[in-house]
């Protein structure tokens, strides 16, 4: 008996292609006819005329034959197109009776058992639902649905007498993948297990615990003839949390300003001739900023030697407090000396990624006529804090075990691959160092210095050190591979064990904080004057270290047992470790402060730039 299989769509496509070929041939014949049918003789002699007549006759005969072939081609294309339409109509006409016949066969079975005799089981649609069973005689099981968070994946539906089991659904967060459905009682393969759900990172502050990833679902079994289903892959470990520097707005109290004495044109004539010192700010903590230092008091004195008060230091805190400004001093006596107060130092940051406080500006001094004036130093900037460290990635889940083959013939299912470890989080950037305070200005009728009396010329405050970048998280380790299913007891090969999961990638290192700029040196004007040197810029913070890549899962799964005639499966191998995170860049250096200017004497030198922070280490 001869069988014919026709695909209407392919017949219609072939007819379209043939029509295009015919059009191309017709166009070529028209072009050839122009140059071949009216062939002129090469000369006036009888031989040339006879040759031209011969070739012209052949050309006309070819054109006549081509016209007949074109007509045949058109008829063939029409017949092919009609055949495609006829097959399509027949297929549509036969579909309805066949479906009606199946409905009639299945109706009693559905009424009695709730399950058809012939037909595939329905795929589950509700979260975590199980796939429907295949028909009693013939049909594949339906696929299980993916589980919602906290819900296992749905199991695949079982086949009937002949058919394959359905695939298990993906597990919800931290839950096991669904089990594959069993193959047919006579012939059929077990369905594959679903992948385990991804792990979920918790939040300790909110009382939410972390959830480990789920194990892959077990593959379905076969009964007599057929292979076991493969185990599902283990769930992926959670990704480590990125380091986040806190945003702190609350600030502790500032220090008290020092007392001031006298005023312009109203210098004091009796002690005290010095302004009061500002007090330090109130220290903060990791959740409150340090208070700023109080400003030094100003003083106007008609007697020799007025001193401006020193500024108070900024307090340490989440972000360091700024140093207080040094007090202004002015001598109203023609031979008075005046000394500006020193600025307070900025506080150091203690919260992750916090900024160091800026140094307070030095106090200026004015001694007119024949006086001597000395500017106060600027305060040093506070140091920035190290950036917040990141969390490690979670370990991958275990692979599911392969299903067992049928009793007579079949191969055991492969064990599922272990889940991949989660990636480590990225560290946060280091905090910037505080800027050094600018020195005060000095004006003296006889002499002026842009720095204190008896001190060196480094009057601009030094910039603070930038904080190091936070270290990044390590990648999680891969999960163990699932065991292979057993082969058929008579003729069968055991399934291979699943490979161990790959380790997760380490997180990238964070950038170090920028160093603070050095303060401007004090300017000096008047008689013989010396400008102060600018402050040294702060060093940039070191870059954070990249996280280490996670290790491969500890082991692959064991191979399944072979049958009487067969061999055991191979054990699973180990995967590669995760890629280490890239190192973080060092923070930029702080610029040195500019030197103070001198009018008749020498100006100060510019401060030295700080160094760039060191590069972090690769994971």
XYZ file of C-alpha atoms in Angstrom:
619
model
C 0.000 0.000 0.000
C 1.282 3.442 -0.905
C 0.873 6.389 1.485
C 0.906 10.033 0.486
C 1.509 12.883 2.894
C 0.714 16.390 1.652
C 1.362 19.677 3.404
C -0.890 22.354 1.844
C 1.296 25.224 2.968
C 4.361 23.734 1.259
C 2.422 23.130 -1.990
C 1.252 26.746 -2.038
C 4.789 27.998 -1.450
C 6.104 25.796 -4.305
C 3.468 27.202 -6.680
C 4.531 30.746 -5.822
C 8.187 29.900 -6.458
C 7.393 28.291 -9.844
C 5.360 31.313 -10.915
C 8.338 33.532 -10.200
C 10.648 31.294 -12.239
C 8.258 31.395 -15.209
C 8.125 35.183 -15.143
C 11.921 35.354 -15.223
C 12.141 32.997 -18.244
C 9.497 34.994 -20.158
C 11.434 38.206 -19.593
C 14.652 36.583 -20.871
C 12.885 35.292 -24.024
C 11.587 38.754 -24.873
C 15.057 40.244 -24.613
C 16.545 37.451 -26.798
C 13.858 37.815 -29.477
C 14.774 41.437 -30.175
C 18.351 40.574 -31.166
C 17.886 37.139 -32.819
C 14.691 37.057 -34.932
C 15.401 40.055 -37.258
C 19.003 38.966 -38.047
C 20.513 41.008 -40.942
C 22.793 39.431 -43.604
C 26.513 40.007 -43.142
C 26.964 40.852 -46.876
C 25.098 41.259 -50.176
C 26.057 37.820 -51.521
C 23.726 34.798 -51.619
C 25.666 32.819 -48.967
C 25.311 35.575 -46.338
C 21.611 35.923 -47.084
C 21.094 32.152 -46.720
C 22.924 32.055 -43.362
C 20.885 34.994 -42.007
C 17.649 33.322 -43.130
C 18.664 30.034 -41.449
C 19.409 31.639 -38.053
C 16.300 33.816 -38.219
C 14.167 30.709 -38.844
C 15.722 28.935 -35.829
C 15.048 32.002 -33.630
C 11.380 32.136 -34.648
C 10.967 28.400 -34.020
C 12.547 28.844 -30.545
C 10.157 31.680 -29.720
C 7.191 29.537 -30.811
C 8.377 26.626 -28.657
C 8.962 28.999 -25.716
C 5.401 30.270 -26.018
C 4.096 26.683 -25.798
C 6.299 25.965 -22.739
C 5.099 29.171 -21.075
C 1.503 28.067 -21.550
C 2.311 24.632 -20.093
C 4.105 26.261 -17.150
C 1.096 28.435 -16.399
C -1.215 25.408 -16.489
C 1.114 23.479 -14.153
C 1.251 26.351 -11.653
C -2.540 26.631 -11.716
C -2.863 22.891 -11.107
C -0.404 22.992 -8.208
C -2.197 25.952 -6.644
C -5.520 24.204 -7.023
C -4.122 21.045 -5.452
C -2.890 22.969 -2.425
C -6.332 24.479 -1.984
C -7.973 21.070 -2.327
C -5.708 19.502 0.284
C -6.332 22.404 2.667
C -10.090 22.067 2.221
C -9.924 18.318 2.787
C -7.849 18.785 5.906
C -10.304 21.310 7.316
C -13.237 19.062 6.472
C -11.667 16.029 8.142
C -10.616 17.854 11.321
C -14.105 18.322 12.639
C -15.201 14.655 12.242
C -11.984 13.384 13.866
C -12.429 15.702 16.842
C -16.044 14.687 17.118
C -14.981 11.031 17.093
C -12.421 11.667 19.869
C -15.023 13.490 21.936
C -17.400 10.566 21.571
C -14.699 8.072 22.615
C -13.545 10.159 25.597
C -16.962 11.206 26.922
C -17.772 8.013 28.909
C -14.272 7.854 30.385
C -14.359 11.498 31.418
C -17.789 11.028 32.980
C -16.698 7.964 34.993
C -13.085 8.803 35.902
C -12.610 12.475 35.073
C -9.860 11.505 32.636
C -9.949 11.022 28.866
C -8.933 7.823 27.085
C -6.890 9.628 24.416
C -5.362 13.078 24.686
C -2.703 15.135 26.407
C -3.163 16.437 29.921
C -3.694 20.164 30.388
C -0.821 22.397 31.433
C -1.385 23.954 34.851
C -2.127 27.684 34.895
C -2.580 28.530 38.579
C 0.652 29.147 40.584
C 2.041 25.858 41.874
C -0.694 23.827 40.172
C -0.052 20.268 38.992
C -0.223 19.330 35.329
C -3.154 17.243 34.164
C -2.807 13.512 33.534
C -2.634 12.189 29.968
C -5.283 9.892 28.506
C -5.684 6.384 29.910
C -4.646 4.802 26.617
C -2.530 7.470 24.987
C -1.382 10.966 25.914
C 1.352 12.993 27.539
C 1.069 14.553 30.976
C 0.678 18.326 31.264
C 3.370 20.612 32.650
C 3.252 21.850 36.223
C 3.036 25.608 36.827
C 5.679 27.758 38.476
C 5.160 28.309 42.158
C 4.482 31.680 43.756
C 6.964 32.963 46.393
C 7.067 30.395 49.182
C 5.311 27.785 47.054
C 6.848 24.715 45.411
C 6.572 24.252 41.680
C 3.691 22.137 40.444
C 4.297 18.492 39.575
C 4.117 17.303 35.989
C 1.126 15.181 35.053
C 1.456 11.415 34.615
C 1.025 9.729 31.237
C -1.434 6.892 30.624
C -0.570 3.588 28.995
C 1.591 5.247 26.332
C 3.041 8.721 26.663
C 5.606 10.904 28.389
C 5.258 12.511 31.789
C 4.868 16.288 32.096
C 7.622 18.676 33.187
C 7.697 19.952 36.759
C 7.226 23.682 37.366
C 9.787 26.209 38.583
C 9.849 26.519 42.339
C 8.936 29.815 43.977
C 11.563 31.758 45.916
C 13.498 29.275 48.046
C 11.207 26.362 47.192
C 11.716 23.009 45.471
C 11.006 22.573 41.784
C 8.107 20.342 40.834
C 8.589 16.608 40.297
C 8.393 15.362 36.721
C 5.394 13.224 35.841
C 5.776 9.466 35.396
C 5.894 7.982 31.895
C 3.318 5.596 30.441
C 2.658 2.209 32.028
C 3.733 0.460 28.842
C 5.943 2.926 27.039
C 7.084 6.473 27.724
C 9.701 8.638 29.394
C 9.438 10.351 32.735
C 9.138 14.144 32.721
C 11.988 16.435 33.769
C 11.970 17.975 37.225
C 11.515 21.733 37.564
C 14.285 24.122 38.557
C 14.547 25.086 42.193
C 13.498 28.565 43.238
C 16.023 31.368 43.610
C 17.226 32.237 47.087
C 16.011 35.450 48.700
C 18.122 37.843 50.709
C 16.604 38.843 54.010
C 16.586 42.139 55.884
C 17.573 41.859 59.523
C 16.376 45.381 60.294
C 12.883 44.429 59.140
C 12.953 40.990 60.738
C 13.004 39.190 57.375
C 15.199 36.105 57.291
C 17.121 35.021 54.239
C 15.794 32.008 52.343
C 18.132 29.461 50.799
C 17.479 28.487 47.174
C 15.335 25.462 46.471
C 16.463 22.056 45.277
C 15.701 21.002 41.724
C 12.729 18.704 41.288
C 13.166 14.949 40.884
C 12.723 13.516 37.394
C 9.736 11.290 36.736
C 10.036 7.495 36.507
C 9.289 5.157 33.626
C 7.561 1.773 34.116
C 8.444 -0.828 31.464
C 9.997 0.784 28.386
C 11.382 4.289 28.671
C 13.930 6.618 30.176
C 13.768 8.369 33.500
C 13.305 12.139 33.508
C 16.215 14.452 34.250
C 16.476 16.160 37.613
C 15.912 19.913 37.733
C 18.719 22.400 38.257
C 19.179 23.790 41.729
C 18.051 27.331 42.426
C 20.443 30.254 42.106
C 21.779 31.774 45.306
C 20.677 35.269 46.269
C 22.724 38.234 45.124
C 24.659 39.935 47.884
C 23.437 43.356 48.947
C 25.386 46.353 47.727
C 27.067 48.454 50.345
C 25.057 51.612 51.018
C 26.473 54.575 52.858
C 23.886 56.051 55.228
C 22.441 59.500 54.714
C 22.578 61.231 58.084
C 20.916 64.604 58.619
C 20.722 64.887 62.410
C 23.569 66.953 63.842
C 24.719 67.479 67.402
C 25.175 70.886 68.950
C 27.961 73.201 67.904
C 30.550 74.454 70.317
C 30.168 77.821 72.054
C 31.779 80.874 70.480
C 34.540 82.558 72.431
C 33.960 85.936 74.089
C 34.854 89.045 72.116
C 36.207 92.339 73.488
C 36.282 95.860 72.172
C 35.232 97.055 68.770
C 36.367 99.158 65.820
C 37.714 102.443 67.175
C 36.999 101.281 70.726
C 39.912 99.079 71.777
C 40.088 97.761 75.334
C 42.645 99.354 77.621
C 42.806 96.681 80.268
C 42.846 92.878 80.294
C 41.710 90.625 78.870
C 43.478 91.407 75.651
C 42.695 88.009 74.135
C 39.435 86.771 72.696
C 37.963 83.659 74.197
C 38.538 80.307 72.551
C 35.619 78.541 70.943
C 34.725 75.195 72.439
C 34.622 71.921 70.532
C 31.404 70.645 69.027
C 29.447 67.832 70.640
C 30.521 64.419 69.376
C 28.064 62.422 67.316
C 28.000 58.755 66.354
C 27.218 56.536 63.407
C 23.703 57.977 63.193
C 24.320 61.623 64.112
C 26.765 64.161 62.742
C 29.416 65.785 64.863
C 28.847 69.363 65.957
C 30.884 72.230 64.549
C 33.483 73.954 66.666
C 32.725 77.380 68.081
C 34.385 80.455 66.593
C 37.186 82.202 68.448
C 36.383 85.597 69.928
C 37.553 88.840 68.321
C 39.474 91.503 70.194
C 40.295 95.177 69.607
C 42.954 96.450 71.966
C 44.581 99.816 72.549
C 47.357 98.028 74.403
C 50.161 95.850 73.044
C 49.481 92.268 71.956
C 45.801 91.500 71.295
C 45.181 87.829 70.492
C 42.156 86.520 68.634
C 40.620 83.438 70.209
C 41.248 80.016 68.708
C 38.398 78.230 66.982
C 37.058 75.066 68.574
C 37.587 71.704 66.929
C 34.791 70.056 65.020
C 33.562 66.868 66.643
C 33.689 63.404 65.161
C 30.413 61.913 64.030
C 28.676 60.267 61.111
C 30.004 63.216 59.141
C 32.685 65.194 60.928
C 31.859 68.671 62.180
C 33.626 71.704 60.754
C 36.273 73.459 62.788
C 35.513 76.894 64.197
C 37.088 80.015 62.694
C 39.930 81.755 64.501
C 39.193 85.154 66.011
C 40.208 88.478 64.489
C 42.707 90.695 66.371
C 43.379 94.404 65.855
C 45.734 96.669 67.733
C 44.629 100.285 67.863
C 47.891 101.481 69.464
C 50.515 102.714 67.019
C 53.087 100.174 68.196
C 50.740 97.297 69.001
C 51.262 93.726 67.913
C 48.225 91.722 66.782
C 47.838 87.951 66.595
C 45.008 86.201 64.754
C 43.562 83.068 66.345
C 44.049 79.625 64.847
C 41.172 77.823 63.162
C 39.888 74.602 64.707
C 40.414 71.217 63.104
C 37.584 69.414 61.312
C 36.183 66.284 62.929
C 36.731 62.783 61.581
C 33.847 60.838 60.068
C 32.847 57.574 61.751
C 29.827 56.408 59.709
C 30.445 54.420 56.540
C 31.354 56.765 53.708
C 31.052 59.845 55.922
C 32.839 63.072 54.995
C 35.486 64.629 57.173
C 34.788 68.095 58.521
C 36.472 71.146 57.012
C 39.127 72.962 58.968
C 38.243 76.387 60.305
C 39.778 79.473 58.751
C 42.580 81.219 60.629
C 41.940 84.605 62.186
C 43.288 87.737 60.521
C 45.403 90.363 62.318
C 45.734 94.122 61.787
C 48.431 96.308 63.394
C 48.512 99.732 61.700
C 51.262 102.312 61.684
C 54.353 100.740 63.298
C 52.713 97.508 64.495
C 53.523 93.861 63.854
C 50.762 91.511 62.616
C 50.657 87.709 62.629
C 47.902 85.673 60.949
C 46.395 82.571 62.514
C 46.752 79.123 60.982
C 43.907 77.381 59.218
C 42.630 74.180 60.828
C 43.259 70.755 59.344
C 40.487 68.889 57.552
C 39.034 65.761 59.127
C 39.425 62.301 57.624
C 36.700 60.613 55.593
C 35.423 57.191 56.624
C 35.681 53.855 54.842
C 32.719 53.032 52.595
C 30.158 50.441 53.589
C 31.042 46.837 52.857
C 28.810 44.716 50.640
C 27.182 41.383 51.401
C 28.224 37.978 50.101
C 26.179 36.095 47.546
C 24.223 33.053 48.700
C 25.110 29.460 47.862
C 23.321 27.672 45.025
C 20.740 24.968 45.670
C 21.223 21.243 45.103
C 20.284 19.670 41.784
C 17.367 17.256 41.690
C 17.827 13.513 41.298
C 17.149 11.853 37.961
C 14.178 9.540 37.583
C 14.511 5.770 37.251
C 14.132 4.031 33.892
C 11.542 1.331 33.129
C 11.863 -2.248 34.331
C 12.800 -3.742 30.967
C 14.603 -1.148 28.861
C 15.720 2.444 29.348
C 18.324 4.880 30.644
C 18.122 6.584 34.001
C 17.600 10.336 34.022
C 20.564 12.637 34.508
C 20.949 14.331 37.844
C 20.243 18.040 37.859
C 23.094 20.545 37.843
C 23.719 22.308 41.111
C 22.526 25.892 41.325
C 24.857 28.783 40.586
C 26.110 30.791 43.525
C 24.815 34.331 43.831
C 26.968 37.300 42.876
C 28.605 39.337 45.606
C 27.454 42.889 46.134
C 29.451 46.045 45.345
C 31.023 48.053 48.135
C 30.258 51.737 48.643
C 32.676 54.568 47.949
C 34.841 55.984 50.692
C 34.020 59.374 52.162
C 35.940 62.494 51.130
C 38.432 64.147 53.428
C 37.654 67.616 54.713
C 39.335 70.659 53.206
C 42.002 72.446 55.177
C 41.100 75.900 56.430
C 42.641 78.985 54.868
C 45.042 80.966 57.032
C 44.111 84.477 58.063
C 45.527 87.630 56.474
C 47.995 89.902 58.246
C 48.521 93.664 57.805
C 51.211 95.416 59.797
C 52.594 98.900 59.429
C 56.110 97.731 60.272
C 55.944 94.002 59.540
C 53.392 91.322 58.706
C 53.481 87.530 58.571
C 50.870 85.274 57.009
C 51.547 82.757 59.808
C 51.854 82.847 63.622
C 54.767 84.429 65.459
C 57.548 81.900 66.000
C 55.860 79.269 63.830
C 56.776 77.835 60.472
C 55.234 79.167 57.320
C 52.817 76.252 56.853
C 49.816 78.323 57.739
C 47.170 76.800 55.437
C 45.449 73.795 56.976
C 46.177 70.348 55.576
C 43.415 68.480 53.772
C 41.959 65.386 55.389
C 42.574 61.817 54.236
C 39.910 60.289 51.985
C 38.227 57.139 53.257
C 38.972 53.768 51.704
C 36.407 52.219 49.383
C 34.251 49.557 50.983
C 35.130 45.934 50.335
C 32.822 44.045 48.026
C 31.040 40.792 48.719
C 32.270 37.347 47.772
C 30.343 35.230 45.318
C 28.332 32.341 46.713
C 29.388 28.722 46.258
C 27.675 26.501 43.716
C 25.293 23.761 44.804
C 25.897 20.012 44.704
C 24.765 18.056 41.654
C 21.853 15.642 41.822
C 22.249 11.865 41.591
C 21.546 10.090 38.320
C 18.552 7.773 38.094
C 18.918 4.013 37.863
C 18.820 2.314 34.476
C 16.310 -0.387 33.579
C 16.837 -3.581 35.564
C 17.168 -5.728 32.458
C 18.766 -3.567 29.738
C 19.630 -0.138 30.977
C 22.344 2.418 31.617
C 22.398 4.466 34.777
C 21.937 8.199 34.418
C 24.940 10.469 34.846
C 25.196 12.458 38.030
C 24.598 16.170 37.746
C 27.545 18.562 37.692
C 28.184 20.764 40.665
C 27.009 24.346 40.265
C 29.341 27.189 39.334
C 30.448 29.714 41.915
C 29.028 33.216 41.819
C 31.026 36.254 40.707
C 32.642 38.476 43.294
C 31.455 42.056 43.547
C 33.492 44.968 42.152
C 35.601 47.052 44.505
C 34.529 50.576 45.375
C 36.327 53.842 44.742
C 38.265 55.471 47.550
C 37.259 58.905 48.787
C 38.955 62.031 47.493
C 41.511 63.713 49.699
C 40.677 67.151 51.027
C 42.258 70.236 49.479
C 44.887 72.088 51.432
C 44.060 75.549 52.772
C 45.324 78.812 51.310
C 48.377 80.271 52.988
C 48.036 83.586 54.791
C 48.508 86.806 52.856
C 50.748 89.505 54.335
C 50.714 93.226 53.535
C 52.387 96.238 55.085
C 56.071 96.846 55.752
C 58.351 93.830 55.656
C 56.013 90.926 55.021
C 56.141 87.173 54.574
C 53.244 85.233 53.083
C 52.302 81.871 54.584
C 52.641 78.534 52.812
C 49.589 76.723 51.529
C 48.453 73.565 53.266
C 49.217 70.061 52.021
C 46.415 68.300 50.189
C 45.026 65.140 51.732
C 45.755 61.709 50.321
C 43.028 59.932 48.417
C 41.538 56.870 50.032
C 42.546 53.382 48.943
C 40.243 51.600 46.517
C 38.121 48.786 47.880
C 39.048 45.175 47.273
C 37.021 43.197 44.769
C 35.099 40.243 46.138
C 36.390 36.719 45.678
C 34.529 34.489 43.254
C 32.540 31.673 44.810
C 33.786 28.102 44.756
C 32.317 25.392 42.623
C 29.827 23.159 44.348
C 31.551 20.588 46.584
C 30.728 17.618 44.390
C 28.787 16.345 41.430
C 26.038 13.798 41.872
C 26.594 10.054 41.850
C 25.805 8.101 38.684
C 22.790 5.816 38.669
C 23.037 2.031 38.757
C 23.057 0.094 35.491
C 20.819 -2.863 34.672
C 21.667 -6.526 34.167
C 22.838 -5.625 30.672
C 24.190 -2.125 31.022
C 26.591 0.113 32.892
C 26.400 2.576 35.739
C 26.190 6.289 35.030
C 29.168 8.597 35.351
C 29.502 10.807 38.413
C 28.986 14.509 37.877
C 31.961 16.845 37.607
C 32.746 20.133 39.281
C 32.237 23.504 37.654
C 34.544 26.487 37.633
C 34.767 29.005 40.429
C 33.167 32.399 40.062
C 35.052 35.339 38.605
C 36.709 37.600 41.139
C 35.507 41.181 41.328
C 37.542 44.006 39.832
C 39.527 46.164 42.205
C 38.313 49.629 43.123
C 40.133 52.780 42.058
C 41.997 54.841 44.595
C 40.572 58.218 45.503
C 41.859 61.388 43.868
C 44.465 63.394 45.729
C 43.643 66.681 47.398
C 45.197 69.753 45.807
C 47.715 71.693 47.840
C 46.702 75.146 48.991
C 48.037 78.246 47.296
C 50.761 80.182 49.052
C 49.926 83.507 50.621
C 51.047 86.717 48.921
C 53.654 89.126 50.291
C 53.694 92.771 49.238
C 57.295 93.901 49.838
C 58.683 90.619 51.148
C 58.260 87.085 49.815
C 55.118 85.170 49.111
C 54.500 81.746 50.605
C 54.963 78.470 48.768
C 52.112 76.437 47.360
C 51.202 73.406 49.399
C 52.105 69.908 48.266
C 49.454 67.824 46.530
C 48.395 64.713 48.354
C 48.917 61.282 46.843
C 46.300 59.297 44.938
C 44.827 56.409 46.846
C 46.176 52.931 46.227
C 44.339 50.573 43.871
C 42.362 47.878 45.631
C 43.054 44.189 45.110
C 41.235 42.049 42.594
C 39.036 39.354 44.034
